[in-house]
Coordinates of N, CA and C and ligand atoms in Angstrom, one line a residue:
M1 N 29.6 -40.2 -29.2 CA 28.5 -40.7 -30.0 C 29.1 -41.4 -31.3
P2 N 28.7 -42.5 -31.6 CA 29.3 -43.3 -32.7 C 29.1 -42.6 -34.0
E3 N 30.1 -42.9 -34.9 CA 30.1 -42.3 -36.3 C 28.9 -42.7 -37.1
F4 N 28.2 -43.7 -36.7 CA 27.0 -44.2 -37.4 C 26.1 -43.0 -37.7
F5 N 25.8 -42.2 -36.7 CA 24.8 -41.1 -36.9 C 25.3 -40.1 -37.9
G6 N 26.6 -39.9 -38.0 CA 27.2 -38.9 -38.9 C 27.0 -39.3 -40.4
R7 N 26.5 -40.5 -40.7 CA 26.3 -40.9 -42.1 C 25.1 -40.2 -42.7
F8 N 24.2 -39.7 -41.9 CA 22.9 -39.2 -42.4 C 22.9 -37.7 -42.4
R9 N 22.1 -37.1 -43.4 CA 22.0 -35.7 -43.5 C 21.0 -35.1 -42.5
A10 N 20.1 -36.0 -42.0 CA 19.2 -35.5 -41.0 C 18.8 -36.7 -40.0
L11 N 18.5 -36.3 -38.8 CA 17.9 -37.3 -37.9 C 16.5 -36.8 -37.6
I12 N 15.5 -37.8 -37.7 CA 14.1 -37.4 -37.4 C 13.6 -38.2 -36.2
F13 N 13.2 -37.5 -35.2 CA 12.8 -38.2 -34.0 C 11.3 -38.3 -33.8
D14 N 10.9 -39.5 -33.4 CA 9.5 -39.6 -32.8 C 9.5 -38.9 -31.4
V15 N 8.4 -38.7 -30.9 CA 8.3 -38.0 -29.6 C 7.9 -39.0 -28.4
D16 N 6.7 -39.4 -28.4 CA 6.2 -40.2 -27.2 C 6.9 -41.6 -27.2
G17 N 7.6 -41.8 -26.1 CA 8.4 -43.1 -26.0 C 9.8 -43.0 -26.5
T18 N 10.1 -42.1 -27.3 CA 11.4 -42.0 -27.9 C 12.2 -40.8 -27.3
L19 N 11.7 -39.6 -27.4 CA 12.4 -38.5 -26.7 C 12.3 -38.7 -25.2
A20 N 11.1 -39.1 -24.8 CA 10.9 -39.3 -23.3 C 9.8 -40.3 -23.1
E21 N 9.8 -40.9 -21.9 CA 8.7 -41.8 -21.5 C 7.5 -41.1 -21.1
T22 N 6.8 -40.5 -22.1 CA 5.7 -39.7 -21.8 C 4.3 -40.4 -21.7
E23 N 4.3 -41.7 -22.0 CA 3.0 -42.3 -22.1 C 2.3 -42.4 -20.7
E24 N 3.0 -42.5 -19.6 CA 2.4 -42.4 -18.3 C 1.7 -41.1 -18.0
V25 N 2.3 -40.0 -18.6 CA 1.7 -38.7 -18.5 C 0.4 -38.6 -19.3
H26 N 0.5 -39.2 -20.5 CA -0.7 -39.2 -21.3 C -1.8 -40.0 -20.6
R27 N -1.5 -41.2 -20.1 CA -2.4 -42.1 -19.5 C -3.1 -41.4 -18.3
R28 N -2.3 -40.7 -17.4 CA -2.8 -40.0 -16.3 C -3.8 -38.8 -16.8
A29 N -3.4 -38.1 -17.8 CA -4.2 -37.0 -18.4 C -5.5 -37.6 -18.9
F30 N -5.5 -38.7 -19.6 CA -6.7 -39.4 -20.1 C -7.6 -39.7 -18.9
N31 N -7.1 -40.4 -17.9 CA -7.9 -40.8 -16.7 C -8.5 -39.6 -16.0
E32 N -7.7 -38.5 -15.8 CA -8.2 -37.3 -15.1 C -9.3 -36.7 -16.0
T33 N -9.2 -36.8 -17.3 CA -10.2 -36.2 -18.2 C -11.5 -37.0 -18.0
F34 N -11.4 -38.4 -18.0 CA -12.6 -39.2 -17.8 C -13.3 -38.8 -16.5
D35 N -12.6 -38.7 -15.4 CA -13.1 -38.3 -14.1 C -13.9 -37.0 -14.3
H36 N -13.2 -36.0 -14.9 CA -13.7 -34.6 -15.0 C -15.1 -34.7 -15.8
F37 N -15.2 -35.5 -16.8 CA -16.4 -35.6 -17.6 C -17.4 -36.6 -17.0
G38 N -17.2 -37.1 -15.8 CA -18.1 -37.9 -15.1 C -18.2 -39.3 -15.7
L39 N -17.2 -39.8 -16.4 CA -17.2 -41.1 -17.0 C -16.6 -42.1 -16.1
Q40 N -17.0 -43.4 -16.1 CA -16.5 -44.4 -15.2 C -15.3 -45.1 -15.9
W41 N -14.7 -44.5 -16.8 CA -13.6 -45.2 -17.6 C -12.3 -45.1 -16.8
K42 N -11.5 -46.2 -16.8 CA -10.2 -46.1 -16.1 C -9.3 -46.9 -17.0
W43 N -8.3 -46.3 -17.5 CA -7.3 -47.0 -18.3 C -6.1 -47.4 -17.5
E44 N -6.2 -48.7 -17.0 CA -5.1 -49.3 -16.3 C -3.9 -49.5 -17.3
S45 N -2.7 -49.7 -16.7 CA -1.6 -49.8 -17.6 C -1.6 -51.0 -18.6
A46 N -2.2 -52.2 -18.1 CA -2.2 -53.3 -19.0 C -3.2 -53.0 -20.2
L47 N -4.3 -52.4 -19.9 CA -5.2 -52.0 -21.0 C -4.6 -51.0 -21.9
Y48 N -3.9 -50.0 -21.3 CA -3.3 -48.9 -22.1 C -2.2 -49.5 -23.1
R49 N -1.5 -50.5 -22.7 CA -0.6 -51.2 -23.6 C -1.3 -51.7 -24.9
E50 N -2.5 -52.2 -24.7 CA -3.3 -52.7 -25.8 C -3.8 -51.4 -26.6
L51 N -4.3 -50.5 -25.9 CA -4.9 -49.3 -26.5 C -3.9 -48.5 -27.3
L52 N -2.6 -48.6 -26.9 CA -1.6 -47.8 -27.6 C -1.3 -48.3 -29.1
K53 N -1.9 -49.5 -29.4 CA -1.7 -49.9 -30.8 C -2.5 -49.0 -31.7
V54 N -3.5 -48.3 -31.1 CA -4.2 -47.3 -31.9 C -3.5 -45.9 -31.6
T55 N -3.0 -45.3 -32.7 CA -2.3 -44.1 -32.4 C -3.2 -42.9 -32.4
G56 N -2.9 -41.9 -31.7 CA -3.7 -40.7 -31.6 C -4.7 -40.8 -30.5
G57 N -4.8 -39.8 -29.6 CA -5.6 -39.8 -28.5 C -7.1 -39.8 -28.8
K58 N -7.6 -39.1 -29.8 CA -9.0 -39.1 -30.2 C -9.4 -40.4 -30.8
E59 N -8.5 -40.9 -31.6 CA -8.7 -42.3 -32.3 C -8.7 -43.4 -31.2
R60 N -7.9 -43.2 -30.2 CA -7.8 -44.2 -29.1 C -9.1 -44.2 -28.3
M61 N -9.6 -43.1 -28.0 CA -10.9 -43.0 -27.3 C -12.0 -43.7 -28.1
R62 N -12.1 -43.3 -29.4 CA -13.1 -43.9 -30.2 C -13.0 -45.4 -30.3
H63 N -11.7 -45.9 -30.4 CA -11.5 -47.4 -30.4 C -11.9 -48.0 -29.1
F64 N -11.6 -47.3 -28.0 CA -12.0 -47.9 -26.7 C -13.5 -48.0 -26.6
I65 N -14.3 -47.0 -27.0 CA -15.7 -47.0 -27.0 C -16.3 -48.2 -27.9
D66 N -15.7 -48.3 -29.1 CA -16.2 -49.3 -30.0 C -15.8 -50.7 -29.5
A67 N -14.5 -50.9 -29.1 CA -14.0 -52.3 -28.8 C -14.5 -52.8 -27.5
Y68 N -14.8 -51.9 -26.5 CA -15.1 -52.3 -25.2 C -16.6 -52.0 -24.8
A69 N -17.3 -51.4 -25.8 CA -18.7 -51.1 -25.6 C -19.0 -50.5 -24.3
V70 N -18.3 -49.5 -23.9 CA -18.4 -49.0 -22.5 C -19.5 -48.0 -22.3
E71 N -20.0 -47.5 -23.3 CA -21.0 -46.4 -23.1 C -22.3 -46.7 -23.9
D72 N -23.4 -46.7 -23.2 CA -24.6 -46.9 -23.9 C -25.0 -45.6 -24.6
A73 N -24.8 -44.5 -24.0 CA -25.1 -43.2 -24.7 C -24.2 -43.0 -25.9
V74 N -24.7 -42.3 -26.8 CA -23.9 -42.0 -28.0 C -22.8 -41.0 -27.6
V75 N -21.6 -41.3 -28.0 CA -20.5 -40.3 -27.8 C -20.1 -39.8 -29.1
T76 N -20.4 -38.5 -29.4 CA -20.1 -38.0 -30.7 C -18.7 -37.6 -30.9
D77 N -18.3 -37.3 -32.1 CA -16.9 -36.9 -32.4 C -16.7 -35.6 -31.7
E78 N -17.7 -34.7 -31.6 CA -17.5 -33.4 -30.9 C -17.2 -33.7 -29.4
D79 N -17.9 -34.6 -28.8 CA -17.7 -35.0 -27.4 C -16.2 -35.4 -27.3
I80 N -15.7 -36.3 -28.2 CA -14.4 -36.7 -28.1 C -13.4 -35.6 -28.3
S81 N -13.7 -34.7 -29.2 CA -12.8 -33.5 -29.4 C -12.7 -32.7 -28.2
Q82 N -13.9 -32.5 -27.5 CA -13.9 -31.7 -26.3 C -13.1 -32.3 -25.2
M83 N -13.3 -33.6 -25.0 CA -12.5 -34.3 -24.0 C -11.0 -34.3 -24.3
H84 N -10.7 -34.4 -25.6 CA -9.3 -34.4 -26.0 C -8.6 -33.1 -25.8
R85 N -9.4 -32.0 -26.0 CA -8.8 -30.6 -25.7 C -8.5 -30.5 -24.2
F86 N -9.4 -31.0 -23.4 CA -9.2 -31.0 -21.9 C -8.0 -31.8 -21.6
K87 N -7.9 -33.0 -22.2 CA -6.8 -33.9 -21.9 C -5.4 -33.3 -22.3
T88 N -5.4 -32.6 -23.4 CA -4.2 -31.9 -23.9 C -3.7 -30.8 -22.9
E89 N -4.7 -30.1 -22.3 CA -4.4 -29.1 -21.3 C -3.8 -29.8 -20.1
R90 N -4.5 -30.8 -19.7 CA -4.0 -31.6 -18.4 C -2.6 -32.1 -18.7
Y91 N -2.4 -32.6 -19.9 CA -1.0 -33.2 -20.2 C 0.1 -32.2 -20.0
A92 N -0.2 -31.0 -20.5 CA 0.9 -29.9 -20.4 C 1.1 -29.5 -18.9
Q93 N 0.0 -29.5 -18.2 CA 0.1 -29.1 -16.8 C 0.9 -30.2 -16.0
I94 N 0.5 -31.4 -16.2 CA 1.2 -32.5 -15.5 C 2.7 -32.5 -15.9
L95 N 2.9 -32.3 -17.2 CA 4.3 -32.3 -17.6 C 5.1 -31.2 -16.9
A96 N 4.5 -30.1 -16.8 CA 5.2 -28.9 -16.2 C 5.5 -29.2 -14.7
Q97 N 4.5 -29.9 -14.1 CA 4.6 -30.2 -12.6 C 5.6 -31.3 -12.4
S98 N 5.6 -32.3 -13.2 CA 6.3 -33.5 -12.9 C 7.8 -33.4 -13.4
G99 N 8.1 -32.5 -14.3 CA 9.5 -32.4 -14.7 C 9.9 -33.6 -15.5
C100 N 9.2 -34.0 -16.5 CA 9.5 -35.2 -17.3 C 10.9 -35.0 -17.9
C101 N 11.7 -36.0 -18.0 CA 13.1 -35.8 -18.5 C 13.2 -36.6 -19.8
L102 N 14.2 -36.2 -20.6 CA 14.5 -36.9 -21.9 C 15.1 -38.3 -21.6
R103 N 15.0 -39.2 -22.5 CA 15.6 -40.5 -22.3 C 17.1 -40.4 -22.5
P104 N 17.8 -41.4 -21.9 CA 19.3 -41.3 -21.9 C 19.8 -41.1 -23.4
G105 N 20.8 -40.2 -23.5 CA 21.5 -40.0 -24.8 C 20.8 -39.1 -25.8
I106 N 19.5 -38.7 -25.5 CA 18.8 -37.9 -26.5 C 19.4 -36.5 -26.6
A107 N 19.6 -35.9 -25.4 CA 20.1 -34.5 -25.5 C 21.5 -34.5 -26.1
E108 N 22.3 -35.5 -25.8 CA 23.7 -35.5 -26.3 C 23.6 -35.7 -27.8
L109 N 22.7 -36.6 -28.3 CA 22.7 -36.8 -29.8 C 22.2 -35.6 -30.5
I110 N 21.2 -34.9 -29.9 CA 20.8 -33.6 -30.6 C 21.9 -32.6 -30.6
A111 N 22.6 -32.5 -29.5 CA 23.8 -31.5 -29.5 C 24.8 -31.9 -30.5
A112 N 25.1 -33.2 -30.6 CA 26.2 -33.7 -31.5 C 25.7 -33.5 -33.0
A113 N 24.5 -33.7 -33.3 CA 24.0 -33.6 -34.6 C 24.1 -32.1 -35.0
R114 N 23.7 -31.2 -34.1 CA 23.8 -29.8 -34.4 C 25.3 -29.4 -34.7
A115 N 26.1 -29.9 -33.9 CA 27.6 -29.6 -34.0 C 28.1 -30.1 -35.3
R116 N 27.6 -31.2 -35.8 CA 28.0 -31.7 -37.1 C 27.3 -31.0 -38.3
G117 N 26.3 -30.2 -38.0 CA 25.6 -29.5 -39.1 C 24.5 -30.3 -39.7
Q118 N 24.1 -31.4 -39.0 CA 23.0 -32.2 -39.5 C 21.7 -31.5 -39.3
K119 N 20.7 -31.8 -40.1 CA 19.4 -31.3 -39.9 C 18.7 -32.2 -38.8
L120 N 17.7 -31.5 -38.2 CA 16.9 -32.3 -37.2 C 15.4 -32.2 -37.5
G121 N 14.7 -33.3 -37.3 CA 13.3 -33.3 -37.5 C 12.5 -34.0 -36.4
I122 N 11.2 -33.7 -36.4 CA 10.3 -34.5 -35.5 C 9.1 -34.9 -36.3
A123 N 8.7 -36.2 -36.1 CA 7.6 -36.7 -36.8 C 6.8 -37.5 -35.8
T124 N 5.7 -37.0 -35.4 CA 4.9 -37.5 -34.2 C 3.4 -37.6 -34.5
T125 N 2.8 -38.5 -33.7 CA 1.4 -38.6 -33.7 C 0.7 -37.6 -32.8
T126 N 1.4 -37.2 -31.8 CA 0.8 -36.2 -30.8 C 0.7 -34.8 -31.4
S127 N 0.1 -33.9 -30.7 CA -0.1 -32.6 -31.2 C 1.1 -31.7 -31.1
R128 N 1.2 -30.6 -31.9 CA 2.3 -29.7 -31.9 C 2.5 -29.1 -30.5
G129 N 1.4 -28.7 -29.8 CA 1.4 -28.1 -28.5 C 2.1 -29.1 -27.5
N130 N 1.8 -30.4 -27.6 CA 2.5 -31.3 -26.7 C 4.0 -31.4 -27.0
V131 N 4.3 -31.3 -28.3 CA 5.8 -31.4 -28.6 C 6.5 -30.2 -28.0
E132 N 5.9 -29.0 -28.2 CA 6.5 -27.8 -27.7 C 6.6 -27.8 -26.2
A133 N 5.5 -28.4 -25.5 CA 5.6 -28.5 -24.0 C 6.7 -29.4 -23.6
L134 N 6.9 -30.5 -24.3 CA 8.0 -31.4 -23.9 C 9.3 -30.8 -24.1
L135 N 9.5 -30.2 -25.3 CA 10.8 -29.7 -25.7 C 11.2 -28.5 -24.8
S136 N 10.3 -27.6 -24.5 CA 10.6 -26.4 -23.7 C 10.9 -26.8 -22.3
S137 N 10.2 -27.9 -21.8 CA 10.4 -28.2 -20.4 C 11.7 -29.1 -20.2
T138 N 12.2 -29.6 -21.3 CA 13.4 -30.4 -21.1 C 14.7 -29.7 -21.7
L139 N 14.5 -29.1 -22.9 CA 15.7 -28.5 -23.6 C 15.7 -27.0 -23.5
G140 N 14.7 -26.4 -22.9 CA 14.7 -24.9 -22.7 C 13.7 -24.3 -23.7
P141 N 13.3 -23.0 -23.4 CA 12.2 -22.3 -24.1 C 12.4 -22.2 -25.6
D142 N 13.6 -22.1 -26.1 CA 13.8 -22.0 -27.5 C 14.1 -23.3 -28.2
A143 N 13.8 -24.4 -27.6 CA 14.2 -25.7 -28.1 C 13.6 -26.0 -29.5
T144 N 12.4 -25.6 -29.7 CA 11.8 -25.9 -31.0 C 12.6 -25.3 -32.2
K145 N 13.3 -24.2 -31.9 CA 14.1 -23.6 -33.0 C 15.3 -24.5 -33.4
Q146 N 15.6 -25.5 -32.6 CA 16.7 -26.4 -33.0 C 16.3 -27.4 -34.1
F147 N 15.0 -27.4 -34.3 CA 14.5 -28.4 -35.3 C 14.1 -27.7 -36.6
D148 N 14.5 -28.3 -37.7 CA 14.3 -27.8 -39.0 C 12.9 -28.1 -39.5
A149 N 12.3 -29.2 -39.0 CA 11.0 -29.6 -39.4 C 10.3 -30.3 -38.3
I150 N 9.1 -29.9 -37.9 CA 8.3 -30.5 -36.9 C 6.9 -30.8 -37.6
V151 N 6.5 -32.1 -37.6 CA 5.3 -32.5 -38.2 C 4.5 -33.2 -37.1
A152 N 3.3 -32.7 -36.8 CA 2.4 -33.3 -35.8 C 1.2 -34.1 -36.4
G153 N 0.6 -34.9 -35.5 CA -0.4 -35.8 -36.0 C -1.6 -35.2 -36.7
D154 N -2.1 -34.1 -36.2 CA -3.3 -33.5 -36.7 C -3.0 -32.6 -38.0
E155 N -1.7 -32.6 -38.4 CA -1.3 -31.7 -39.5 C -1.2 -32.6 -40.8
V156 N -1.6 -33.8 -40.7 CA -1.6 -34.7 -41.9 C -2.9 -35.5 -41.9
A157 N -3.1 -36.1 -43.0 CA -4.4 -36.8 -43.2 C -4.5 -38.1 -42.3
R158 N -3.4 -38.8 -42.3 CA -3.5 -40.1 -41.6 C -2.3 -40.2 -40.6
K159 N -2.6 -40.7 -39.4 CA -1.5 -40.9 -38.4 C -0.8 -42.2 -38.6
K160 N 0.4 -42.3 -37.9 CA 1.1 -43.6 -38.0 C 0.2 -44.7 -37.7
P161 N 0.3 -45.9 -38.3 CA 1.4 -46.4 -39.1 C 1.4 -45.9 -40.5
A162 N 0.5 -45.0 -40.9 CA 0.6 -44.4 -42.3 C 1.9 -43.6 -42.4
P163 N 2.4 -43.4 -43.6 CA 3.7 -42.7 -43.7 C 3.6 -41.2 -43.7
D164 N 2.3 -40.6 -43.6 CA 2.1 -39.2 -43.9 C 3.0 -38.2 -43.1
V165 N 3.2 -38.4 -41.8 CA 4.1 -37.5 -41.1 C 5.5 -37.5 -41.6
Y166 N 6.0 -38.7 -42.0 CA 7.4 -38.8 -42.5 C 7.5 -38.2 -43.9
I167 N 6.4 -38.4 -44.7 CA 6.4 -37.8 -46.1 C 6.6 -36.3 -45.9
K168 N 5.8 -35.7 -45.0 CA 5.8 -34.3 -44.9 C 7.1 -33.8 -44.3
A169 N 7.7 -34.6 -43.3 CA 8.9 -34.2 -42.8 C 10.0 -34.2 -43.8
L170 N 10.0 -35.2 -44.7 CA 11.0 -35.2 -45.8 C 10.9 -34.0 -46.7
E171 N 9.6 -33.7 -47.0 CA 9.3 -32.5 -47.9 C 9.9 -31.2 -47.3
L172 N 9.7 -31.0 -46.0 CA 10.1 -29.8 -45.3 C 11.7 -29.8 -45.2
L173 N 12.3 -31.0 -45.0 CA 13.7 -31.1 -44.9 C 14.4 -31.0 -46.3
G174 N 13.6 -31.3 -47.3 CA 14.2 -31.3 -48.7 C 15.1 -32.4 -48.9
L175 N 14.8 -33.6 -48.3 CA 15.7 -34.7 -48.4 C 15.0 -36.0 -48.8
S176 N 15.7 -37.0 -49.3 CA 15.1 -38.3 -49.6 C 15.2 -39.2 -48.3
G177 N 14.4 -40.2 -48.3 CA 14.4 -41.1 -47.2 C 15.7 -41.7 -46.8
H178 N 16.5 -42.1 -47.8 CA 17.8 -42.8 -47.5 C 18.8 -41.8 -46.9
E179 N 18.6 -40.5 -47.0 CA 19.5 -39.5 -46.4 C 19.3 -39.3 -45.0
C180 N 18.2 -39.9 -44.4 CA 17.8 -39.6 -43.1 C 17.8 -40.8 -42.2
L181 N 17.8 -40.7 -40.9 CA 17.6 -41.8 -40.0 C 16.4 -41.4 -39.1
A182 N 15.5 -42.3 -38.9 CA 14.4 -42.1 -38.0 C 14.7 -42.8 -36.7
I183 N 14.4 -42.2 -35.6 CA 14.6 -42.8 -34.3 C 13.2 -43.0 -33.7
E184 N 12.8 -44.2 -33.4 CA 11.4 -44.6 -33.0 C 11.4 -45.5 -31.9
D185 N 10.3 -45.7 -31.3 CA 10.1 -46.7 -30.2 C 9.1 -47.8 -30.4
S186 N 8.3 -47.6 -31.5 CA 7.2 -48.5 -31.7 C 7.1 -49.1 -33.1
R187 N 6.3 -50.2 -33.2 CA 6.1 -50.8 -34.5 C 5.3 -49.9 -35.4
N188 N 4.4 -49.2 -34.9 CA 3.7 -48.2 -35.7 C 4.6 -47.2 -36.3
G189 N 5.5 -46.7 -35.5 CA 6.5 -45.7 -36.0 C 7.4 -46.3 -37.0
L190 N 7.9 -47.5 -36.7 CA 8.7 -48.2 -37.7 C 8.1 -48.4 -39.0
L191 N 6.8 -48.8 -39.0 CA 6.1 -49.0 -40.3 C 5.9 -47.7 -41.0
S192 N 5.6 -46.6 -40.3 CA 5.4 -45.3 -40.9 C 6.7 -44.8 -41.6
A193 N 7.8 -44.8 -40.9 CA 9.0 -44.3 -41.5 C 9.5 -45.2 -42.6
S194 N 9.4 -46.5 -42.4 CA 9.9 -47.5 -43.4 C 9.3 -47.3 -44.8
Q195 N 8.0 -47.0 -44.8 CA 7.3 -46.8 -46.0 C 7.8 -45.7 -46.9
T196 N 8.6 -44.8 -46.3 CA 9.1 -43.7 -47.0 C 10.6 -43.9 -47.4
G197 N 11.1 -45.1 -47.0 CA 12.5 -45.4 -47.3 C 13.5 -44.9 -46.3
I198 N 13.0 -44.4 -45.2 CA 13.9 -44.0 -44.1 C 14.3 -45.2 -43.3
P199 N 15.6 -45.4 -43.1 CA 16.0 -46.4 -42.1 C 15.7 -46.1 -40.7
V200 N 15.4 -47.1 -39.9 CA 14.8 -46.8 -38.5 C 15.7 -47.5 -37.5
L201 N 16.1 -46.7 -36.5 CA 16.7 -47.2 -35.3 C 15.7 -47.2 -34.2
I202 N 15.6 -48.3 -33.5 CA 14.5 -48.5 -32.5 C 15.2 -48.5 -31.1
T203 N 14.6 -47.6 -30.2 CA 14.8 -47.7 -28.8 C 13.5 -48.0 -28.1
P204 N 13.2 -49.3 -27.8 CA 11.9 -49.7 -27.2 C 11.6 -48.9 -26.0
S205 N 10.4 -48.6 -25.7 CA 10.0 -47.9 -24.5 C 9.2 -48.8 -23.6
H206 N 8.8 -48.3 -22.5 CA 8.1 -49.1 -21.5 C 6.9 -49.9 -22.1
Y207 N 6.1 -49.1 -22.9 CA 4.9 -49.8 -23.4 C 5.1 -50.5 -24.7
T208 N 6.2 -50.4 -25.4 CA 6.4 -51.0 -26.7 C 7.4 -52.1 -26.7
S209 N 7.8 -52.5 -25.5 CA 8.9 -53.5 -25.4 C 8.6 -54.8 -26.1
D210 N 7.3 -55.2 -26.2 CA 6.9 -56.4 -26.8 C 6.6 -56.3 -28.3
D211 N 6.8 -55.1 -28.9 CA 6.5 -54.9 -30.3 C 7.4 -55.7 -31.2
D212 N 6.9 -56.0 -32.4 CA 7.8 -56.6 -33.4 C 8.6 -55.6 -34.2
F213 N 9.9 -55.6 -34.1 CA 10.7 -54.6 -34.7 C 11.4 -55.1 -36.0
A214 N 10.9 -56.2 -36.6 CA 11.6 -56.7 -37.8 C 11.6 -55.6 -38.9
G215 N 12.8 -55.4 -39.5 CA 12.9 -54.4 -40.5 C 13.7 -53.2 -40.0
A216 N 13.9 -53.1 -38.7 CA 14.6 -51.9 -38.2 C 16.1 -52.1 -38.5
V217 N 16.9 -51.0 -38.6 CA 18.3 -51.1 -38.8 C 18.9 -51.7 -37.6
A218 N 18.5 -51.4 -36.4 CA 18.9 -51.9 -35.1 C 17.9 -51.6 -34.0
V219 N 18.0 -52.5 -33.0 CA 17.2 -52.2 -31.8 C 18.1 -52.1 -30.6
V220 N 18.2 -51.0 -30.0 CA 19.1 -50.7 -28.8 C 18.3 -50.3 -27.6
K221 N 18.8 -50.6 -26.5 CA 18.1 -50.3 -25.2 C 17.8 -48.8 -25.1
N222 N 18.9 -48.0 -25.3 CA 18.7 -46.6 -25.4 C 19.9 -45.9 -26.1
L223 N 19.8 -44.7 -26.4 CA 20.9 -44.0 -27.2 C 22.2 -43.8 -26.4
A224 N 22.1 -43.9 -25.1 CA 23.3 -43.7 -24.3 C 24.2 -45.0 -24.3
E225 N 23.6 -46.1 -24.7 CA 24.3 -47.4 -24.6 C 24.7 -47.9 -26.0
I226 N 24.6 -47.0 -27.0 CA 24.9 -47.4 -28.3 C 26.5 -47.5 -28.5
G227 N 26.9 -48.5 -29.1 CA 28.3 -48.6 -29.6 C 28.2 -49.1 -31.0
E228 N 29.3 -48.9 -31.8 CA 29.3 -49.5 -33.2 C 29.1 -51.0 -33.2
T229 N 29.6 -51.6 -32.1 CA 29.4 -53.1 -32.1 C 28.0 -53.5 -31.9
S230 N 27.3 -52.8 -30.9 CA 25.9 -53.1 -30.7 C 25.1 -52.9 -31.9
L231 N 25.4 -51.9 -32.7 CA 24.7 -51.7 -33.9 C 25.0 -52.7 -35.0
G232 N 26.1 -53.4 -34.8 CA 26.4 -54.4 -35.8 C 26.7 -53.9 -37.2
I233 N 27.2 -52.6 -37.2 CA 27.5 -52.0 -38.5 C 28.9 -51.4 -38.5
G234 N 29.7 -51.7 -37.4 CA 31.0 -51.0 -37.2 C 32.1 -51.3 -38.1
Ligands
XBP1 C1 2.2 -41.7 -29.6 C2 0.8 -41.7 -29.6 C3 0.0 -40.5 -29.1 C4 0.0 -40.3 -27.6 C5 -1.2 -39.4 -27.3 O1 2.7 -40.8 -30.6 O2 0.1 -42.6 -30.1 O3 -1.3 -40.7 -29.6 O4 -0.3 -41.5 -26.9 O5 -1.2 -38.2 -28.0 P1 4.2 -40.8 -31.1 P2 -2.5 -37.3 -28.3 O6 5.0 -41.9 -30.5 O7 4.1 -40.9 -32.6 O8 4.8 -39.4 -30.7 O9 -3.5 -37.5 -27.2 O10 -2.0 -35.9 -28.3 O11 -3.0 -37.7 -29.7
MG2 MG1 6.5 -43.3 -30.1

């Protein structure tokens, strides 16, 4: 793993799209939820690419109703919360069945950072339960203990692209932005971390490959293919 990562006191990871390509699992969980609740909604992958610009599952459903005027009947916030609870349960079940794996180089970078004595953080829009489900199914049952700070979307006032999750992660880590590196896959994540002064390394994911990553320290295909040369900082 290149020396580049050793320059920081902490590495803070985004979850969806960065630790793993989870968005297809989210999309399937949403669609199965819509079926379960008798709705005729179907989020095809081209539509989901657009919908992902709105972070957070509950916010995404509300945006879908507003932007696509799909429901004549009033859908209340409580309806959305109820559907989202069902979706979160389905997400964990599908994840457990499908054996989702981490993206290339993630496990190695986490192990190397721990060996160097660096702190590790997570700053995500999804829920803490989903983070725990992903970490335990990929890194083992005690995986969350490897992280010094985990901040999830519903634990702050505003989701990405607002900086709230990164502000809270920095508080919990006891560090300043420039002492950390954020690893993200999306423009929303880049904007969120950048506002706190954290430099951002981007590994684009399936659904974010067309995002604008201006302002990132570097954009690399994945963490396994990083070399000092490709980072342009060697
Ligand atoms: C990505 C997201 C999330 C997931 C759905 O979050 O926008 O909203 O698509 O998660 P990140 P929930 O990349 O910051 O981890 O349905 O649990 O909100
Ligand atoms: Mg992401």
